[in-house]
Each structure stands twice: as C-alpha cells, then as structure tokens.
Amino acid sequence: RSSCYQPTSSGNARRCFTAVCCRPRGDGCIARAIHTFLRMAIRHMTSMLESMSGFSTRAIMETGHYVSMALGGDLRAFSALRCLKLYLERLGYEGRHALQVGRGALLFMRTSLAAEELLQFAPSQIAAAVLYCDRAHSGCIPLWPTVLARLTGYAGPDEPFFASAVDAVSVVAARQGGQAMMSPVSPLQNSF
C-alpha cells in the first residue's frame, strides 16, 4: 500500500491504476494514479502511457474526467474514516464534539481497516457499519436515525449487505476485545 503514495514512480502509478481498475474499491490510490497518468499525458507521453497501463489514452482521460466530475473535482482519498466523519457531521457533531462522540468508532477505524473481514466492503459501508456498532454498543436511541438511513441508503441492519458489513465489523471488534467501540457519551446525549 505504501507504494501507492509515491506517484513519482511510473511503476507504482501503474500498479495503483491496475489495482483500482481490478478491485471493487480503491482507497487513496485512484487519485494518485489518475493524477500521475494525466501528468504523463500532458507531457506528451502518450505511447508510454498506453504501454504502461494497457489502456488507450482516450479511455484513461475519460475515466479521469468522469472520476473528477463524480467527485466534484475533489481528488482527496475517499476513505472509510472520511465517511465516518461525514456521518458524524450529518448527525450534528462537528469538530471536537464529533471526536468526543465518535471516539470509539474513530479509534476502531484507525486500528482495524486492514482487517481481512472488512476488505470486501466499500469505505462508506464500513463507516456505516462501524457507526451502527458504536451506537449499539453505546445504547444510542434511535439506533439508526432517519438522517443516517437517508444518507447511507440503508434502512437498517435488516438489509442483507448492510447486515454483512455489521457482522464483519462485530467480528473484528470482538477480536479486539470490544474496547475500541467504547464511546464516552451517554445514550441520551447521542440521540438524534
């Protein structure tokens, strides 16, 4: 993974681009790979670009354009941690208060994202499952507020794919002894 954060090497950019294209989710690599490939195209290295990636220059440029449009030009890494922070903000917690309320969930995210059980899920699904488990552990009412249902598209843990993500997060949390999911906030303080 560390090689993805060194965009100066064309070999690293190629590996990142290939990883992103072949996997259902790519963490921070996509922005770096696209940025590197676009820089190379601008420098008129079209033949090198095509031979390195195995894709036509047009396909790469179109992909870069669509990704940029979808992200509104924001090419920062799309991560589960960023999703979790967004979910906390939408619940009305910002800045320090968000860190206090979501402390257990944030700690879990930082220590567990490489867990084998979580690799099959998109970052937004992991964040939603972690938040759900943290709220359940903390006794928050309602457990899955309407704002989260609207934001995530999950009505609750009865949906099969969401239930799978919650189960995976629960397994990883249990393996850690559940300590990462301890939130210092009382249930009434954290209800929306």
PDB file of C-alpha atoms in Angstrom:
ATOM      1  CA  ARG A   1       0.000   0.000   0.000  1.00  0.00           C
ATOM      2  CA  SER A   2       2.815   2.456   0.735  1.00  0.00           C
ATOM      3  CA  SER A   3       3.931   2.349  -2.892  1.00  0.00           C
ATOM      4  CA  CYS A   4       0.615   3.932  -3.863  1.00  0.00           C
ATOM      5  CA  TYR A   5       1.615   7.127  -2.131  1.00  0.00           C
ATOM      6  CA  GLN A   6       4.762   7.637  -4.204  1.00  0.00           C
ATOM      7  CA  PRO A   7       3.363   8.890  -7.519  1.00  0.00           C
ATOM      8  CA  THR A   8       6.762   9.790  -8.958  1.00  0.00           C
ATOM      9  CA  SER A   9       7.418   6.217  -9.998  1.00  0.00           C
ATOM     10  CA  SER A  10       5.617   5.143 -13.148  1.00  0.00           C
ATOM     11  CA  GLY A  11       5.685   1.516 -11.955  1.00  0.00           C
ATOM     12  CA  ASN A  12       3.889   2.491  -8.756  1.00  0.00           C
ATOM     13  CA  ALA A  13       1.317   4.501 -10.672  1.00  0.00           C
ATOM     14  CA  ARG A  14       0.702   1.543 -12.976  1.00  0.00           C
ATOM     15  CA  ARG A  15       0.235  -0.843 -10.047  1.00  0.00           C
ATOM     16  CA  CYS A  16      -2.146   1.590  -8.368  1.00  0.00           C
ATOM     17  CA  PHE A  17      -4.141   2.140 -11.554  1.00  0.00           C
ATOM     18  CA  THR A  18      -4.381  -1.606 -12.175  1.00  0.00           C
ATOM     19  CA  ALA A  19      -5.399  -2.243  -8.554  1.00  0.00           C
ATOM     20  CA  VAL A  20      -8.118   0.376  -8.768  1.00  0.00           C
ATOM     21  CA  CYS A  21      -9.464  -0.927 -12.075  1.00  0.00           C
ATOM     22  CA  CYS A  22      -9.492  -4.564 -10.949  1.00  0.00           C
ATOM     23  CA  ARG A  23     -10.902  -4.163  -7.440  1.00  0.00           C
ATOM     24  CA  PRO A  24     -14.385  -3.054  -6.440  1.00  0.00           C
ATOM     25  CA  ARG A  25     -12.913  -0.380  -4.200  1.00  0.00           C
ATOM     26  CA  GLY A  26      -9.689   1.550  -4.270  1.00  0.00           C
ATOM     27  CA  ASP A  27      -8.752   3.646  -1.291  1.00  0.00           C
ATOM     28  CA  GLY A  28      -6.389   6.538  -1.927  1.00  0.00           C
ATOM     29  CA  CYS A  29      -4.654   5.087  -4.970  1.00  0.00           C
ATOM     30  CA  ILE A  30      -7.134   6.222  -7.573  1.00  0.00           C
ATOM     31  CA  ALA A  31      -6.465   9.918  -7.154  1.00  0.00           C
ATOM     32  CA  ARG A  32      -2.703   9.477  -7.250  1.00  0.00           C
ATOM     33  CA  ALA A  33      -2.786   7.089 -10.213  1.00  0.00           C
ATOM     34  CA  ILE A  34      -5.082   9.290 -12.270  1.00  0.00           C
ATOM     35  CA  HIS A  35      -3.084  12.385 -11.361  1.00  0.00           C
ATOM     36  CA  THR A  36       0.155  10.702 -12.448  1.00  0.00           C
ATOM     37  CA  PHE A  37      -1.340   9.403 -15.680  1.00  0.00           C
ATOM     38  CA  LEU A  38      -2.841  12.772 -16.540  1.00  0.00           C
ATOM     39  CA  ARG A  39       0.502  14.482 -15.896  1.00  0.00           C
ATOM     40  CA  MET A  40       2.171  11.985 -18.209  1.00  0.00           C
ATOM     41  CA  ALA A  41      -0.434  12.592 -20.922  1.00  0.00           C
ATOM     42  CA  ILE A  42       0.024  16.322 -20.673  1.00  0.00           C
ATOM     43  CA  ARG A  43       3.746  15.828 -21.195  1.00  0.00           C
ATOM     44  CA  HIS A  44       3.026  14.052 -24.488  1.00  0.00           C
ATOM     45  CA  MET A  45       3.999  10.610 -23.286  1.00  0.00           C
ATOM     46  CA  THR A  46       1.014   9.049 -24.960  1.00  0.00           C
ATOM     47  CA  SER A  47       2.738   5.916 -26.193  1.00  0.00           C
ATOM     48  CA  MET A  48       4.363   5.341 -22.795  1.00  0.00           C
ATOM     49  CA  LEU A  49       1.037   5.885 -21.074  1.00  0.00           C
ATOM     50  CA  GLU A  50      -0.709   3.306 -23.227  1.00  0.00           C
ATOM     51  CA  SER A  51       2.047   0.703 -22.945  1.00  0.00           C
ATOM     52  CA  MET A  52       2.298   1.070 -19.162  1.00  0.00           C
ATOM     53  CA  SER A  53      -1.394   0.832 -18.442  1.00  0.00           C
ATOM     54  CA  GLY A  54      -2.693  -1.360 -21.237  1.00  0.00           C
ATOM     55  CA  PHE A  55      -5.498   1.184 -21.741  1.00  0.00           C
ATOM     56  CA  SER A  56      -5.895   3.698 -24.521  1.00  0.00           C
ATOM     57  CA  THR A  57      -5.097   7.308 -23.726  1.00  0.00           C
ATOM     58  CA  ARG A  58      -8.681   8.219 -24.501  1.00  0.00           C
ATOM     59  CA  ALA A  59     -10.018   5.639 -22.019  1.00  0.00           C
ATOM     60  CA  ILE A  60      -7.712   6.939 -19.300  1.00  0.00           C
ATOM     61  CA  MET A  61      -8.612  10.555 -19.986  1.00  0.00           C
ATOM     62  CA  GLU A  62     -12.338   9.750 -19.999  1.00  0.00           C
ATOM     63  CA  THR A  63     -12.025   7.799 -16.753  1.00  0.00           C
ATOM     64  CA  GLY A  64     -10.148  10.684 -15.164  1.00  0.00           C
ATOM     65  CA  HIS A  65     -12.802  13.104 -16.367  1.00  0.00           C
ATOM     66  CA  TYR A  66     -15.690  11.002 -15.008  1.00  0.00           C
ATOM     67  CA  VAL A  67     -13.977  10.457 -11.652  1.00  0.00           C
ATOM     68  CA  SER A  68     -13.231  14.162 -11.385  1.00  0.00           C
ATOM     69  CA  MET A  69     -16.863  15.021 -12.238  1.00  0.00           C
ATOM     70  CA  ALA A  70     -18.235  12.488  -9.763  1.00  0.00           C
ATOM     71  CA  LEU A  71     -16.005  13.834  -7.004  1.00  0.00           C
ATOM     72  CA  GLY A  72     -16.704  17.441  -7.876  1.00  0.00           C
ATOM     73  CA  GLY A  73     -13.005  17.957  -8.564  1.00  0.00           C
ATOM     74  CA  ASP A  74     -12.080  16.796  -5.064  1.00  0.00           C
ATOM     75  CA  LEU A  75      -9.420  14.137  -5.583  1.00  0.00           C
ATOM     76  CA  ARG A  76      -8.600  13.593  -1.907  1.00  0.00           C
ATOM     77  CA  ALA A  77      -8.672   9.979  -0.822  1.00  0.00           C
ATOM     78  CA  PHE A  78     -12.145   8.572  -0.310  1.00  0.00           C
ATOM     79  CA  SER A  79     -11.802   6.591   2.867  1.00  0.00           C
ATOM     80  CA  ALA A  80     -13.951   4.948   5.480  1.00  0.00           C
ATOM     81  CA  LEU A  81     -12.611   7.393   8.051  1.00  0.00           C
ATOM     82  CA  ARG A  82     -13.694  10.337   5.927  1.00  0.00           C
ATOM     83  CA  CYS A  83     -17.164   8.781   5.505  1.00  0.00           C
ATOM     84  CA  LEU A  84     -17.449   8.268   9.252  1.00  0.00           C
ATOM     85  CA  LYS A  85     -16.578  11.906   9.897  1.00  0.00           C
ATOM     86  CA  LEU A  86     -19.212  12.942   7.338  1.00  0.00           C
ATOM     87  CA  TYR A  87     -21.844  10.756   9.026  1.00  0.00           C
ATOM     88  CA  LEU A  88     -20.996  12.309  12.407  1.00  0.00           C
ATOM     89  CA  GLU A  89     -21.251  15.798  10.909  1.00  0.00           C
ATOM     90  CA  ARG A  90     -24.679  14.978   9.467  1.00  0.00           C
ATOM     91  CA  LEU A  91     -25.759  13.857  12.925  1.00  0.00           C
ATOM     92  CA  GLY A  92     -24.902  17.372  14.069  1.00  0.00           C
ATOM     93  CA  TYR A  93     -21.471  16.724  15.552  1.00  0.00           C
ATOM     94  CA  GLU A  94     -18.604  18.789  14.266  1.00  0.00           C
ATOM     95  CA  GLY A  95     -15.022  19.418  15.265  1.00  0.00           C
ATOM     96  CA  ARG A  96     -14.134  18.460  18.817  1.00  0.00           C
ATOM     97  CA  HIS A  97     -17.629  17.315  19.655  1.00  0.00           C
ATOM     98  CA  ALA A  98     -17.566  14.856  16.753  1.00  0.00           C
ATOM     99  CA  LEU A  99     -14.267  13.493  18.047  1.00  0.00           C
ATOM    100  CA  GLN A 100     -15.760  13.018  21.522  1.00  0.00           C
ATOM    101  CA  VAL A 101     -18.977  11.413  20.328  1.00  0.00           C
ATOM    102  CA  GLY A 102     -17.372   9.154  17.753  1.00  0.00           C
ATOM    103  CA  ARG A 103     -14.180   8.453  19.675  1.00  0.00           C
ATOM    104  CA  GLY A 104     -14.706   4.702  19.854  1.00  0.00           C
ATOM    105  CA  ALA A 105     -15.702   4.423  16.220  1.00  0.00           C
ATOM    106  CA  LEU A 106     -12.788   6.595  15.082  1.00  0.00           C
ATOM    107  CA  LEU A 107     -10.334   4.547  17.144  1.00  0.00           C
ATOM    108  CA  PHE A 108     -11.746   1.335  15.684  1.00  0.00           C
ATOM    109  CA  MET A 109     -11.369   2.716  12.156  1.00  0.00           C
ATOM    110  CA  ARG A 110      -7.738   3.597  12.688  1.00  0.00           C
ATOM    111  CA  THR A 111      -6.824   0.212  14.115  1.00  0.00           C
ATOM    112  CA  SER A 112      -8.951  -2.136  12.025  1.00  0.00           C
ATOM    113  CA  LEU A 113      -9.263  -1.046   8.417  1.00  0.00           C
ATOM    114  CA  ALA A 114      -6.725  -3.597   7.227  1.00  0.00           C
ATOM    115  CA  ALA A 115      -8.679  -6.476   8.787  1.00  0.00           C
ATOM    116  CA  GLU A 116      -9.325  -9.217   6.251  1.00  0.00           C
ATOM    117  CA  GLU A 117     -13.051  -9.286   7.051  1.00  0.00           C
ATOM    118  CA  LEU A 118     -13.506  -5.642   6.028  1.00  0.00           C
ATOM    119  CA  LEU A 119     -11.686  -5.663   2.694  1.00  0.00           C
ATOM    120  CA  GLN A 120     -14.737  -6.787   0.717  1.00  0.00           C
ATOM    121  CA  PHE A 121     -16.756  -3.696   1.662  1.00  0.00           C
ATOM    122  CA  ALA A 122     -16.699  -0.183   0.246  1.00  0.00           C
ATOM    123  CA  PRO A 123     -15.425   2.563   2.570  1.00  0.00           C
ATOM    124  CA  SER A 124     -18.924   4.023   3.031  1.00  0.00           C
ATOM    125  CA  GLN A 125     -20.304   0.601   4.018  1.00  0.00           C
ATOM    126  CA  ILE A 126     -17.547   0.072   6.577  1.00  0.00           C
ATOM    127  CA  ALA A 127     -18.149   3.528   8.042  1.00  0.00           C
ATOM    128  CA  ALA A 128     -21.900   2.921   8.297  1.00  0.00           C
ATOM    129  CA  ALA A 129     -21.382  -0.479   9.945  1.00  0.00           C
ATOM    130  CA  VAL A 130     -18.822   0.914  12.404  1.00  0.00           C
ATOM    131  CA  LEU A 131     -21.146   3.762  13.340  1.00  0.00           C
ATOM    132  CA  TYR A 132     -24.051   1.334  13.752  1.00  0.00           C
ATOM    133  CA  CYS A 133     -21.983  -0.951  16.018  1.00  0.00           C
ATOM    134  CA  ASP A 134     -20.688   2.004  18.030  1.00  0.00           C
ATOM    135  CA  ARG A 135     -24.209   3.349  18.524  1.00  0.00           C
ATOM    136  CA  ALA A 136     -25.456  -0.123  19.522  1.00  0.00           C
ATOM    137  CA  HIS A 137     -22.579  -0.531  21.983  1.00  0.00           C
ATOM    138  CA  SER A 138     -23.278   2.920  23.446  1.00  0.00           C
ATOM    139  CA  GLY A 139     -27.030   2.321  23.737  1.00  0.00           C
ATOM    140  CA  CYS A 140     -27.966   5.239  21.492  1.00  0.00           C
ATOM    141  CA  ILE A 141     -31.623   5.779  20.721  1.00  0.00           C
ATOM    142  CA  PRO A 142     -32.635   5.663  17.959  1.00  0.00           C
ATOM    143  CA  LEU A 143     -30.060   3.119  16.960  1.00  0.00           C
ATOM    144  CA  TRP A 144     -30.195   4.030  13.254  1.00  0.00           C
ATOM    145  CA  PRO A 145     -31.666   7.532  12.884  1.00  0.00           C
ATOM    146  CA  THR A 146     -33.546   8.636   9.791  1.00  0.00           C
ATOM    147  CA  VAL A 147     -30.737  11.009   8.807  1.00  0.00           C
ATOM    148  CA  LEU A 148     -28.321   8.051   8.594  1.00  0.00           C
ATOM    149  CA  ALA A 149     -30.839   5.938   6.702  1.00  0.00           C
ATOM    150  CA  ARG A 150     -31.263   8.708   4.135  1.00  0.00           C
ATOM    151  CA  LEU A 151     -27.561   9.461   3.895  1.00  0.00           C
ATOM    152  CA  THR A 152     -26.389   5.855   3.564  1.00  0.00           C
ATOM    153  CA  GLY A 153     -29.349   4.336   1.763  1.00  0.00           C
ATOM    154  CA  TYR A 154     -29.605   1.608   4.416  1.00  0.00           C
ATOM    155  CA  ALA A 155     -32.919   1.431   6.254  1.00  0.00           C
ATOM    156  CA  GLY A 156     -31.267  -0.658   8.949  1.00  0.00           C
ATOM    157  CA  PRO A 157     -29.448  -3.884   9.694  1.00  0.00           C
ATOM    158  CA  ASP A 158     -32.193  -5.996   8.124  1.00  0.00           C
ATOM    159  CA  GLU A 159     -30.769  -5.309   4.674  1.00  0.00           C
ATOM    160  CA  PRO A 160     -28.510  -8.251   3.752  1.00  0.00           C
ATOM    161  CA  PHE A 161     -25.446  -6.357   2.556  1.00  0.00           C
ATOM    162  CA  PHE A 162     -25.559  -3.913   5.474  1.00  0.00           C
ATOM    163  CA  ALA A 163     -26.049  -6.841   7.868  1.00  0.00           C
ATOM    164  CA  SER A 164     -22.940  -8.496   6.378  1.00  0.00           C
ATOM    165  CA  ALA A 165     -20.895  -5.344   6.972  1.00  0.00           C
ATOM    166  CA  VAL A 166     -22.203  -5.045  10.547  1.00  0.00           C
ATOM    167  CA  ASP A 167     -21.343  -8.714  11.173  1.00  0.00           C
ATOM    168  CA  ALA A 168     -17.816  -8.217   9.818  1.00  0.00           C
ATOM    169  CA  VAL A 169     -17.259  -5.146  11.996  1.00  0.00           C
ATOM    170  CA  SER A 170     -18.633  -7.047  15.010  1.00  0.00           C
ATOM    171  CA  VAL A 171     -16.200  -9.917  14.404  1.00  0.00           C
ATOM    172  CA  VAL A 172     -13.230  -7.550  14.202  1.00  0.00           C
ATOM    173  CA  ALA A 173     -14.400  -5.613  17.283  1.00  0.00           C
ATOM    174  CA  ALA A 174     -14.831  -8.844  19.265  1.00  0.00           C
ATOM    175  CA  ARG A 175     -11.338  -9.925  18.275  1.00  0.00           C
ATOM    176  CA  GLN A 176     -10.042  -6.618  19.659  1.00  0.00           C
ATOM    177  CA  GLY A 177     -11.944  -7.175  22.870  1.00  0.00           C
ATOM    178  CA  GLY A 178     -14.605  -4.596  22.020  1.00  0.00           C
ATOM    179  CA  GLN A 179     -12.543  -1.847  23.657  1.00  0.00           C
ATOM    180  CA  ALA A 180     -12.352   0.287  20.528  1.00  0.00           C
ATOM    181  CA  MET A 181     -16.126   0.591  20.396  1.00  0.00           C
ATOM    182  CA  MET A 182     -16.485   2.221  23.797  1.00  0.00           C
ATOM    183  CA  SER A 183     -17.936   5.689  23.438  1.00  0.00           C
ATOM    184  CA  PRO A 184     -17.708   8.070  26.405  1.00  0.00           C
ATOM    185  CA  VAL A 185     -21.045   9.727  25.592  1.00  0.00           C
ATOM    186  CA  SER A 186     -24.288   8.819  27.317  1.00  0.00           C
ATOM    187  CA  PRO A 187     -27.090   7.380  25.151  1.00  0.00           C
ATOM    188  CA  LEU A 188     -29.369  10.384  25.666  1.00  0.00           C
ATOM    189  CA  GLN A 189     -26.653  12.823  24.653  1.00  0.00           C
ATOM    190  CA  ASN A 190     -26.104  10.936  21.405  1.00  0.00           C
ATOM    191  CA  SER A 191     -29.685  10.510  20.239  1.00  0.00           C
ATOM    192  CA  PHE A 192     -30.910  12.172  17.052  1.00  0.00           C
TER     193      PHE A 192
END
